[in-house]
PDB file of C-alpha atoms in Angstrom:
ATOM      1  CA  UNK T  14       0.000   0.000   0.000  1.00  0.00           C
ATOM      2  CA  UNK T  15       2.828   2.483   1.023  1.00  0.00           C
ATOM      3  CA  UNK T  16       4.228   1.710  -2.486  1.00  0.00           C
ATOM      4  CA  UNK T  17       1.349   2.382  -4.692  1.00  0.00           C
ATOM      5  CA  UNK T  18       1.095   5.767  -2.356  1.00  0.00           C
ATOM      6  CA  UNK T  19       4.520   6.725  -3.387  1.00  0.00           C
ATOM      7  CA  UNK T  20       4.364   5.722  -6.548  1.00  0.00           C
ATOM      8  CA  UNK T  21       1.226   7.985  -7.054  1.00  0.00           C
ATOM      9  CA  UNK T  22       2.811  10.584  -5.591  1.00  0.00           C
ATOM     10  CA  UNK T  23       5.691   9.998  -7.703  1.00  0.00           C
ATOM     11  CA  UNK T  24       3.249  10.728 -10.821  1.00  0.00           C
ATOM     12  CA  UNK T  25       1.074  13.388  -9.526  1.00  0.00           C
ATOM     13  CA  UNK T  26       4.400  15.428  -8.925  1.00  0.00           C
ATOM     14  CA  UNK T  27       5.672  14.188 -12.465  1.00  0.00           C
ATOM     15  CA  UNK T  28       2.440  15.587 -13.697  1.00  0.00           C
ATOM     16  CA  UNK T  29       2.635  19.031 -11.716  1.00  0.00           C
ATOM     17  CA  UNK T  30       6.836  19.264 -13.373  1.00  0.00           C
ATOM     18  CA  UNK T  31       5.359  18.609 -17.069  1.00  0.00           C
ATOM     19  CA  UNK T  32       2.375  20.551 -16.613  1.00  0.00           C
ATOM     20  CA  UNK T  33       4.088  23.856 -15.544  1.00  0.00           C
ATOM     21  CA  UNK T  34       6.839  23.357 -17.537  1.00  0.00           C
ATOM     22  CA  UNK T  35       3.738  23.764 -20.964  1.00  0.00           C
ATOM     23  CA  UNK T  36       2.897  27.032 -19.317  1.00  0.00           C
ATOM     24  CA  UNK T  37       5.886  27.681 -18.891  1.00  0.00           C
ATOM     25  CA  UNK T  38       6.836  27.584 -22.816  1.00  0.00           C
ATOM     26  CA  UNK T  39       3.290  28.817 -23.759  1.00  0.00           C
ATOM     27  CA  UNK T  40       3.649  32.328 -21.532  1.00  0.00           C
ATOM     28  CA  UNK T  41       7.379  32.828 -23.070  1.00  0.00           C
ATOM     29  CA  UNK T  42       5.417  32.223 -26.857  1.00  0.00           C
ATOM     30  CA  UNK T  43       3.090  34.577 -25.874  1.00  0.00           C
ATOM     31  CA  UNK T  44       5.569  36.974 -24.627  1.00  0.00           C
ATOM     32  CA  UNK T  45       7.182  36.554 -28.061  1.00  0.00           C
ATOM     33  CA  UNK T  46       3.884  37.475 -29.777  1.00  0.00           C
ATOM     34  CA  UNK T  47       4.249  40.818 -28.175  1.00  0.00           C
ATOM     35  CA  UNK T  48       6.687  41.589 -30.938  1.00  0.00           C
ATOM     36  CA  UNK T  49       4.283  40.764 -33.308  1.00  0.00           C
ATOM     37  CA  UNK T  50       1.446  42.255 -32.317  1.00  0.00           C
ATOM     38  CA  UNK T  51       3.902  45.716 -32.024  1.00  0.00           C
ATOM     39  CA  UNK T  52       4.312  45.097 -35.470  1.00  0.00           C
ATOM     40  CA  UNK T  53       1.194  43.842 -37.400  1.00  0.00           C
ATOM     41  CA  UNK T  54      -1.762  45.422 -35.091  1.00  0.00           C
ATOM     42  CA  UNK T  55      -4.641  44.450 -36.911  1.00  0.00           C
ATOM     43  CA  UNK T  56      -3.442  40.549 -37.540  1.00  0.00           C
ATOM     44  CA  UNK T  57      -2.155  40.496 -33.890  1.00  0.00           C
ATOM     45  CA  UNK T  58      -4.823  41.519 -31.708  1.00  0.00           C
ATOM     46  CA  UNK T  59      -7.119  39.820 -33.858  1.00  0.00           C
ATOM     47  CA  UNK T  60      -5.122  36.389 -32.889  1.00  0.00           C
ATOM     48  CA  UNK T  61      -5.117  37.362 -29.497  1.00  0.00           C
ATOM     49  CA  UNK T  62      -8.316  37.594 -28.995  1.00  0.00           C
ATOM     50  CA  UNK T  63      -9.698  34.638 -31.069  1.00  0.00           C
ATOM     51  CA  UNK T  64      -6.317  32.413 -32.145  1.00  0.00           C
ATOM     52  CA  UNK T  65      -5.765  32.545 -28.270  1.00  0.00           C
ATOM     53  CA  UNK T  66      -2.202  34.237 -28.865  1.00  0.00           C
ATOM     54  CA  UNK T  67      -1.684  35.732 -25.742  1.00  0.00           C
ATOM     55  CA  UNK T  68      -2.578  35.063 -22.027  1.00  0.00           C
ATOM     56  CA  UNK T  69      -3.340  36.404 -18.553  1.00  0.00           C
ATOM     57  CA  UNK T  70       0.474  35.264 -17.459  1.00  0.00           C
ATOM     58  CA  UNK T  71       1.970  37.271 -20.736  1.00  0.00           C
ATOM     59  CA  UNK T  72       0.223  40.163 -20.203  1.00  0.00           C
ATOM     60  CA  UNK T  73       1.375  40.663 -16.496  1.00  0.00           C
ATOM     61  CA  UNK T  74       4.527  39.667 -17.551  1.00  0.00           C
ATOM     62  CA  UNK T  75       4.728  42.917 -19.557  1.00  0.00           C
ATOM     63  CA  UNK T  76       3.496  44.742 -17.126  1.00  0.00           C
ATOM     64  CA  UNK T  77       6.020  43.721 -14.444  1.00  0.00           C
ATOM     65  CA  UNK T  78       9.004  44.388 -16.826  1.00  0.00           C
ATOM     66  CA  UNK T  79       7.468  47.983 -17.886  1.00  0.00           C
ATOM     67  CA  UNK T  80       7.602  49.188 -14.259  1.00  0.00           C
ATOM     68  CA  UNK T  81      10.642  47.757 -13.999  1.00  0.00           C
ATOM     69  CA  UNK T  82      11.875  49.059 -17.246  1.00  0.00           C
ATOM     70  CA  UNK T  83      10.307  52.755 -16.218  1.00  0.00           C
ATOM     71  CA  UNK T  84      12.035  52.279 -12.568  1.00  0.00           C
ATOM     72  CA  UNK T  85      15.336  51.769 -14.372  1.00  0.00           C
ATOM     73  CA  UNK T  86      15.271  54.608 -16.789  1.00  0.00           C
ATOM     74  CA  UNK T  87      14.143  56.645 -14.247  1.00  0.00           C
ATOM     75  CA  UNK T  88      17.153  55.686 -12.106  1.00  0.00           C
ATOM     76  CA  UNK T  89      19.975  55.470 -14.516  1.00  0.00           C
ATOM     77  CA  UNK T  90      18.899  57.507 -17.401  1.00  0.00           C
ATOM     78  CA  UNK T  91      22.555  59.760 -17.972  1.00  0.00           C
ATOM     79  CA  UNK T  92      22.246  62.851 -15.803  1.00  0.00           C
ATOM     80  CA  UNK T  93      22.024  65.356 -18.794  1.00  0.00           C
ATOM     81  CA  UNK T  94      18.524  64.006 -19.623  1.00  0.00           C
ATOM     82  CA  UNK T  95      17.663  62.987 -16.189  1.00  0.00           C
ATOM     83  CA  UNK T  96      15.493  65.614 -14.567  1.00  0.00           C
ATOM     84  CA  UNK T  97      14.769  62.772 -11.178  1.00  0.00           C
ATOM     85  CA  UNK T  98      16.754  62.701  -8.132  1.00  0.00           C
ATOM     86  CA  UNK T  99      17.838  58.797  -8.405  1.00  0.00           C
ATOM     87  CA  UNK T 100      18.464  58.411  -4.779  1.00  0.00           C
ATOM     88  CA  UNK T 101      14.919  58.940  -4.196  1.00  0.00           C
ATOM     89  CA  UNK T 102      13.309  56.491  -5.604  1.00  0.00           C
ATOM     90  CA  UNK T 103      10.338  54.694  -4.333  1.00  0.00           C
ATOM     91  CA  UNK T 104       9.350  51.552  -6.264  1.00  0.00           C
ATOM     92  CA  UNK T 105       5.713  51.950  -4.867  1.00  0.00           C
ATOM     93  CA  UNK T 106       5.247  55.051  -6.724  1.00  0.00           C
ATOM     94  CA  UNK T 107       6.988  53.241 -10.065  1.00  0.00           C
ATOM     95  CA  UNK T 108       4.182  50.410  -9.772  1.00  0.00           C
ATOM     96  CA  UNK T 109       1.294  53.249  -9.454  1.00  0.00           C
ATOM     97  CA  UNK T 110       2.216  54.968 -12.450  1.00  0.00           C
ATOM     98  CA  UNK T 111       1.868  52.265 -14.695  1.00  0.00           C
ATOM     99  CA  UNK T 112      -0.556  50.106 -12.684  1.00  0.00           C
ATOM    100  CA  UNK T 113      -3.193  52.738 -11.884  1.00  0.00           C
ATOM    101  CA  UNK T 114      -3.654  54.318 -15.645  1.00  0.00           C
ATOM    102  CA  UNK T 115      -3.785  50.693 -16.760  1.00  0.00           C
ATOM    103  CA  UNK T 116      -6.055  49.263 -14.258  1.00  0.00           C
ATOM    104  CA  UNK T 117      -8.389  52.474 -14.650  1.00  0.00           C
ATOM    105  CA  UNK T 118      -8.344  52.185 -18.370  1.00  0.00           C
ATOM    106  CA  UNK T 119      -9.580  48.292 -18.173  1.00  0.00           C
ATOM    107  CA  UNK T 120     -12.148  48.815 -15.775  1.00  0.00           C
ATOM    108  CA  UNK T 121     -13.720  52.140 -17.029  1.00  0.00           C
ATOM    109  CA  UNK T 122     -13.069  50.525 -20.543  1.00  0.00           C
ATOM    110  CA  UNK T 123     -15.059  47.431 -19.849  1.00  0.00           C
ATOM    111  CA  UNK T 124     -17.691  49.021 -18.061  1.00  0.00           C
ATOM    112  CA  UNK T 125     -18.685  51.393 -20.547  1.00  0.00           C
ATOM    113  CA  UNK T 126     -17.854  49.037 -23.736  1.00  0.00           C
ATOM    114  CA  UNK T 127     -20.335  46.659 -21.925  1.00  0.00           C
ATOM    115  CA  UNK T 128     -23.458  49.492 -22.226  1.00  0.00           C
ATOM    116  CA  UNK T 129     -22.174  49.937 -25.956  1.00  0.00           C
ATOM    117  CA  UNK T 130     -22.566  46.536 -26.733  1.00  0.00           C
ATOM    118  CA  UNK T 131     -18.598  45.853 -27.099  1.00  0.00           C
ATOM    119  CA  UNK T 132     -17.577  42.559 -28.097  1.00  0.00           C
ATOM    120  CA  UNK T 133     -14.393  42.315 -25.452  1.00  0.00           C
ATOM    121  CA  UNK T 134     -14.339  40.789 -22.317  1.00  0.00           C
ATOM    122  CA  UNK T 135     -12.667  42.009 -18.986  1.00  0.00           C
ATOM    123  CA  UNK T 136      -9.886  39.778 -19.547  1.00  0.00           C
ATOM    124  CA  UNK T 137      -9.235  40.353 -23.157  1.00  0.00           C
ATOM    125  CA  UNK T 138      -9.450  44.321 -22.659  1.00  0.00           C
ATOM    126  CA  UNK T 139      -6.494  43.441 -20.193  1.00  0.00           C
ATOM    127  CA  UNK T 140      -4.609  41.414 -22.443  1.00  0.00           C
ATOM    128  CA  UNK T 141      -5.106  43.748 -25.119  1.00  0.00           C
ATOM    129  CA  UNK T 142      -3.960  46.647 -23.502  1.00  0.00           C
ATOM    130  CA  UNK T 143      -0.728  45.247 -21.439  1.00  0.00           C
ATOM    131  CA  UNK T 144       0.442  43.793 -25.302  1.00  0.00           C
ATOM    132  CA  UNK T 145      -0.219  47.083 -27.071  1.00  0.00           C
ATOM    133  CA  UNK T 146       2.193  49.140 -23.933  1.00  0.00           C
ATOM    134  CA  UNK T 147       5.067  46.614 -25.703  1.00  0.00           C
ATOM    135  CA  UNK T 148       7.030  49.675 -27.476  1.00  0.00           C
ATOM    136  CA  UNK T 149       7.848  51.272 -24.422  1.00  0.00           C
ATOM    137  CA  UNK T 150       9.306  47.765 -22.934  1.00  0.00           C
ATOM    138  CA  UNK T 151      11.220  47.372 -25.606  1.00  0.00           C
ATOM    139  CA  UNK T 152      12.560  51.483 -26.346  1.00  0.00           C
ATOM    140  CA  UNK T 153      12.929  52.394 -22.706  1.00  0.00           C
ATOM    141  CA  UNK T 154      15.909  49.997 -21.496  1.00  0.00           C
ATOM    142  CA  UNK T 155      17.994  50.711 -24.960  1.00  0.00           C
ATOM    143  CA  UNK T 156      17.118  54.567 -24.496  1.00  0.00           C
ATOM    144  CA  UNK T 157      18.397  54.300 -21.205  1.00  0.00           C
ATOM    145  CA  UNK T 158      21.855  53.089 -22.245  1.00  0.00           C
ATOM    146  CA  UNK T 159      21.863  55.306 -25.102  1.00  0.00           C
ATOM    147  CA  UNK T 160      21.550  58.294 -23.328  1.00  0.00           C
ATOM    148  CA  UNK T 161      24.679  58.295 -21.153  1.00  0.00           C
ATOM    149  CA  UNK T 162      26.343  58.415 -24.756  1.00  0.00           C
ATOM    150  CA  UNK T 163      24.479  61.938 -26.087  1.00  0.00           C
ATOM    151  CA  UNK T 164      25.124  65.309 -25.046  1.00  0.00           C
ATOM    152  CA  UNK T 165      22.520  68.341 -24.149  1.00  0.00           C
ATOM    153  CA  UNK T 166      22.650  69.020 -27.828  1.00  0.00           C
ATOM    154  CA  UNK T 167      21.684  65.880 -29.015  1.00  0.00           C
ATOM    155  CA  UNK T 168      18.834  65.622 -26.373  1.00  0.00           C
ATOM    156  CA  UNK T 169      16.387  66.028 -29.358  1.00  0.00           C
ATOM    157  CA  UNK T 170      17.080  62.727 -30.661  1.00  0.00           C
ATOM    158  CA  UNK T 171      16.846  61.361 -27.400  1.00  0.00           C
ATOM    159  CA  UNK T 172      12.856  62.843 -26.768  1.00  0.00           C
ATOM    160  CA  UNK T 173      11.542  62.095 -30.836  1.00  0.00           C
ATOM    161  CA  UNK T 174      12.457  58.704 -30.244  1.00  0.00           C
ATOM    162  CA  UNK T 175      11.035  58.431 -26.708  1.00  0.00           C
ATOM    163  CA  UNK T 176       7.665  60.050 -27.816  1.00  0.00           C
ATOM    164  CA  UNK T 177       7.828  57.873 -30.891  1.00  0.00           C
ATOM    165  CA  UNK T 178       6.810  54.992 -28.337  1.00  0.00           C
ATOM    166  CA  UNK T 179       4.614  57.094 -26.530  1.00  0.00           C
ATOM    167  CA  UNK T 180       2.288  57.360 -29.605  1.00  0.00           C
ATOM    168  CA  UNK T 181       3.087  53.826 -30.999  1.00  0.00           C
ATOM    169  CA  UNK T 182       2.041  52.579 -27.540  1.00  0.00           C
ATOM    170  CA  UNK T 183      -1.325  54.635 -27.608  1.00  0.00           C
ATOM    171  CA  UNK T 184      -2.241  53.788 -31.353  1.00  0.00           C
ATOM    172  CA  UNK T 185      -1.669  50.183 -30.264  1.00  0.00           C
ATOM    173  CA  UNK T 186      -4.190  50.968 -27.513  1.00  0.00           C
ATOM    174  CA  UNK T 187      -6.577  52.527 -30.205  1.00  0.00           C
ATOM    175  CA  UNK T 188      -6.412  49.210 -32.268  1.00  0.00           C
ATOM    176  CA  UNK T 189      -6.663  46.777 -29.661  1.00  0.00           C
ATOM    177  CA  UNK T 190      -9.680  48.425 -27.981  1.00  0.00           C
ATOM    178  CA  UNK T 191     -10.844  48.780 -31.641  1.00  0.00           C
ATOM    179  CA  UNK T 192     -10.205  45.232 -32.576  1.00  0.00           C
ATOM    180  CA  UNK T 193     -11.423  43.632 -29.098  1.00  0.00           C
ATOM    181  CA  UNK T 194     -14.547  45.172 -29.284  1.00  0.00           C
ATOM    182  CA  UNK T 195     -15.320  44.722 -32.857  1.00  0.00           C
ATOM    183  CA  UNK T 196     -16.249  48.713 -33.341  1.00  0.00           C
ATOM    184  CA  UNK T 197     -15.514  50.894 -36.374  1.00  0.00           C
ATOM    185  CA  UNK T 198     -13.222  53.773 -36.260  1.00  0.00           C
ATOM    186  CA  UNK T 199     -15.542  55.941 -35.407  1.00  0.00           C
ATOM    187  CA  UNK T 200     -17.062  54.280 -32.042  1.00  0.00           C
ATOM    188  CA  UNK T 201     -14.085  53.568 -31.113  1.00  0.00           C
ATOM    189  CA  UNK T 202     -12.614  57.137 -30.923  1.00  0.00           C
ATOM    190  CA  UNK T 203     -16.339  58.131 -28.920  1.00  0.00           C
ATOM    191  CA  UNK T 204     -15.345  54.920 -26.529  1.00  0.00           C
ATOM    192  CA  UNK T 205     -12.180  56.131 -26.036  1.00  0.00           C
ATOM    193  CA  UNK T 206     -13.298  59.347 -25.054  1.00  0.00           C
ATOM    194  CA  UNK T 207     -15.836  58.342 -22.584  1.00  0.00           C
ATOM    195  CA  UNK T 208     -13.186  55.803 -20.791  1.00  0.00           C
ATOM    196  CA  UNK T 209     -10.832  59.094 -20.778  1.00  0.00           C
ATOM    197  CA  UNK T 210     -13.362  61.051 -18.993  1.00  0.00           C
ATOM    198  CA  UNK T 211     -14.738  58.312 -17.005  1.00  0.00           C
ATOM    199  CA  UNK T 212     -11.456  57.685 -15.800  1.00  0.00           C
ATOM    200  CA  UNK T 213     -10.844  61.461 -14.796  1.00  0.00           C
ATOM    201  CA  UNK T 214     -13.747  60.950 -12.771  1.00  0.00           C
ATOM    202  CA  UNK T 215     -13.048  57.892 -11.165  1.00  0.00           C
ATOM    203  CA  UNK T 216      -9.383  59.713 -10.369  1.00  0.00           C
ATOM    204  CA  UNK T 217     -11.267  62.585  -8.983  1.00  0.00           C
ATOM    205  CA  UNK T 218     -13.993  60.697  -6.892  1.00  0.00           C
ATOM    206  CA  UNK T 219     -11.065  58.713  -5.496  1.00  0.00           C
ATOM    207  CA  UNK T 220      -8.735  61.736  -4.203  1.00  0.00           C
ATOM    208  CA  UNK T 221     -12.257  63.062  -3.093  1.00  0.00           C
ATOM    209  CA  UNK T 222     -12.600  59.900  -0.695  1.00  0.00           C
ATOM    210  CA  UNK T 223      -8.974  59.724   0.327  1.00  0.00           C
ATOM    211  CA  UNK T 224      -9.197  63.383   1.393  1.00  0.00           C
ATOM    212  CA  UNK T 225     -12.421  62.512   3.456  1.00  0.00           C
ATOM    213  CA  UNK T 226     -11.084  59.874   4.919  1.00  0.00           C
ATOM    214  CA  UNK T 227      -7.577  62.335   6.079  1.00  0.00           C
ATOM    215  CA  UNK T 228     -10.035  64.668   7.398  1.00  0.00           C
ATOM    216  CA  UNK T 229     -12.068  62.272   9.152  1.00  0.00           C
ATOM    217  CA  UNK T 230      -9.096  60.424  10.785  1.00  0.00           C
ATOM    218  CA  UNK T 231      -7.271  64.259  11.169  1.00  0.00           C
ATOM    219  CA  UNK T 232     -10.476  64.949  13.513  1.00  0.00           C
ATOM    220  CA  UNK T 233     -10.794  61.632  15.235  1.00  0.00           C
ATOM    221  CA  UNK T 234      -6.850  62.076  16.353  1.00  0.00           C
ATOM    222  CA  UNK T 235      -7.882  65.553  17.711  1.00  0.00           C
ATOM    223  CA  UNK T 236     -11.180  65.154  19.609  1.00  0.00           C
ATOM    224  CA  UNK T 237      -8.815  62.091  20.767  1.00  0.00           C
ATOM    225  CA  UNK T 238      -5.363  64.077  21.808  1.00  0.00           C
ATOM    226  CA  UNK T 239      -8.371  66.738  23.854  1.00  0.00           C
ATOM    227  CA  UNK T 240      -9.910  63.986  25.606  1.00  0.00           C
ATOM    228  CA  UNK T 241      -6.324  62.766  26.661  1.00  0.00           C
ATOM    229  CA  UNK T 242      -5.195  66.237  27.367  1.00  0.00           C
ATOM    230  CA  UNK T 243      -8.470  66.789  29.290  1.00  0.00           C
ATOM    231  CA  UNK T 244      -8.740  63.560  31.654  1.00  0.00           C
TER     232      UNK T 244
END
């Protein structure tokens, strides 16, 4: 009996190695297929969406290496071009940049594509989006390195090629959102615009609460410290 138990065991654990090895190989192809969909929008979000190109893992994949690509241009871009003080930098506010946007975007962009009968689905808005931020993965690291070898002068080159990936990023964005949701051009610049503003709301609703909640607690710890100071 103790046998077969091991030997069970023995497979189950076998099973567990082979099994996350295939994810394994699948998440690194659909990291690869980031490239691709970079390159050939229309074909790649397209297969992401119905060819089942890409994944959940992928997609946060890319989102952990652009914070971490982000926290290392923002600490070792060469001084000339770097406007940050890199001994003061706070990973928790690298992971909000990107993670807050994005996060915002998906859920404002899923909740309103959802009343305009969009075709995309929480998790394929996701996946969309985190592929189509690819370009600034792959310029930021290089631009990094690159710009300990420019002077003041040559800054310019430096910023065109930097906002270059800004707007390839957002017109990645456009197509995905396009593409996931099956819309024409034109609904998909209106449902863009609506997740923009509901987003801006969201953003302002939320510093709205936080600030309650400071004044709230601000006032608790004082009607507190004059109790104290009173007894």
């Amino acid at each position: 009996g103790g046998r077969v138990t091991a030997d069970m065991e023995e497979a189950f654990a076998s099973d567990d190695v082979e099994g996350f090895r295939l994810k394994t190989r699948l998440t690194i192809r659909a990291l690869w297929y980031s490239v691709y969909v970079s390159l050939h929008p229309f074909d790649g979000f397209w297969d992401l969406k119905y060819e089942k190109r890409g994944n959940m893992a992928a997609s946060n994949v890319l989102l952990i290496l652009l914070v971490l690509s982000n926290a290392f241009g923002r600490q070792f871009t060469g001084f000339v071009l770097n406007p940050n003080d890199p001994t003061k930098l706070n990973i928790l506010m690298e992971v909000a940049v990107v993670m807050v946007p994005f996060i915002l975007w998906v859920v404002v962009n899923w909740s309103l594509t959802t009343l305009l009968e969009g075709k995309g689905t929480f998790s394929q808005i996701w996946i969309a989006t985190a592929y189509a931020l690819t370009p600034l993965i792959i310029v930021n690291i290089p631009m990094t390195i690159v710009s300990h070898f420019i002077t003041l002068e040559e800054a310019a080159f430096y910023n065109v090629i930097t906002i270059l990936a800004g707007v390839w990023a957002l017109t990645l964005v456009f197509i995905g959102n396009m593409t996931t949701h099956e819309f024409f051009v034109k609904k998909t610049v209106w449902s863009s615009c609506l997740t923009l503003a509901g987003m801006l709301l969201v953003a302002f609703i939320g510093l709205l609460f936080f600030s309650l909640i400071g004044e709230m607690t601000n006032f608790a710890a004082s009607v507190y410290r004059e109790v104290v100071f009173r007894m």
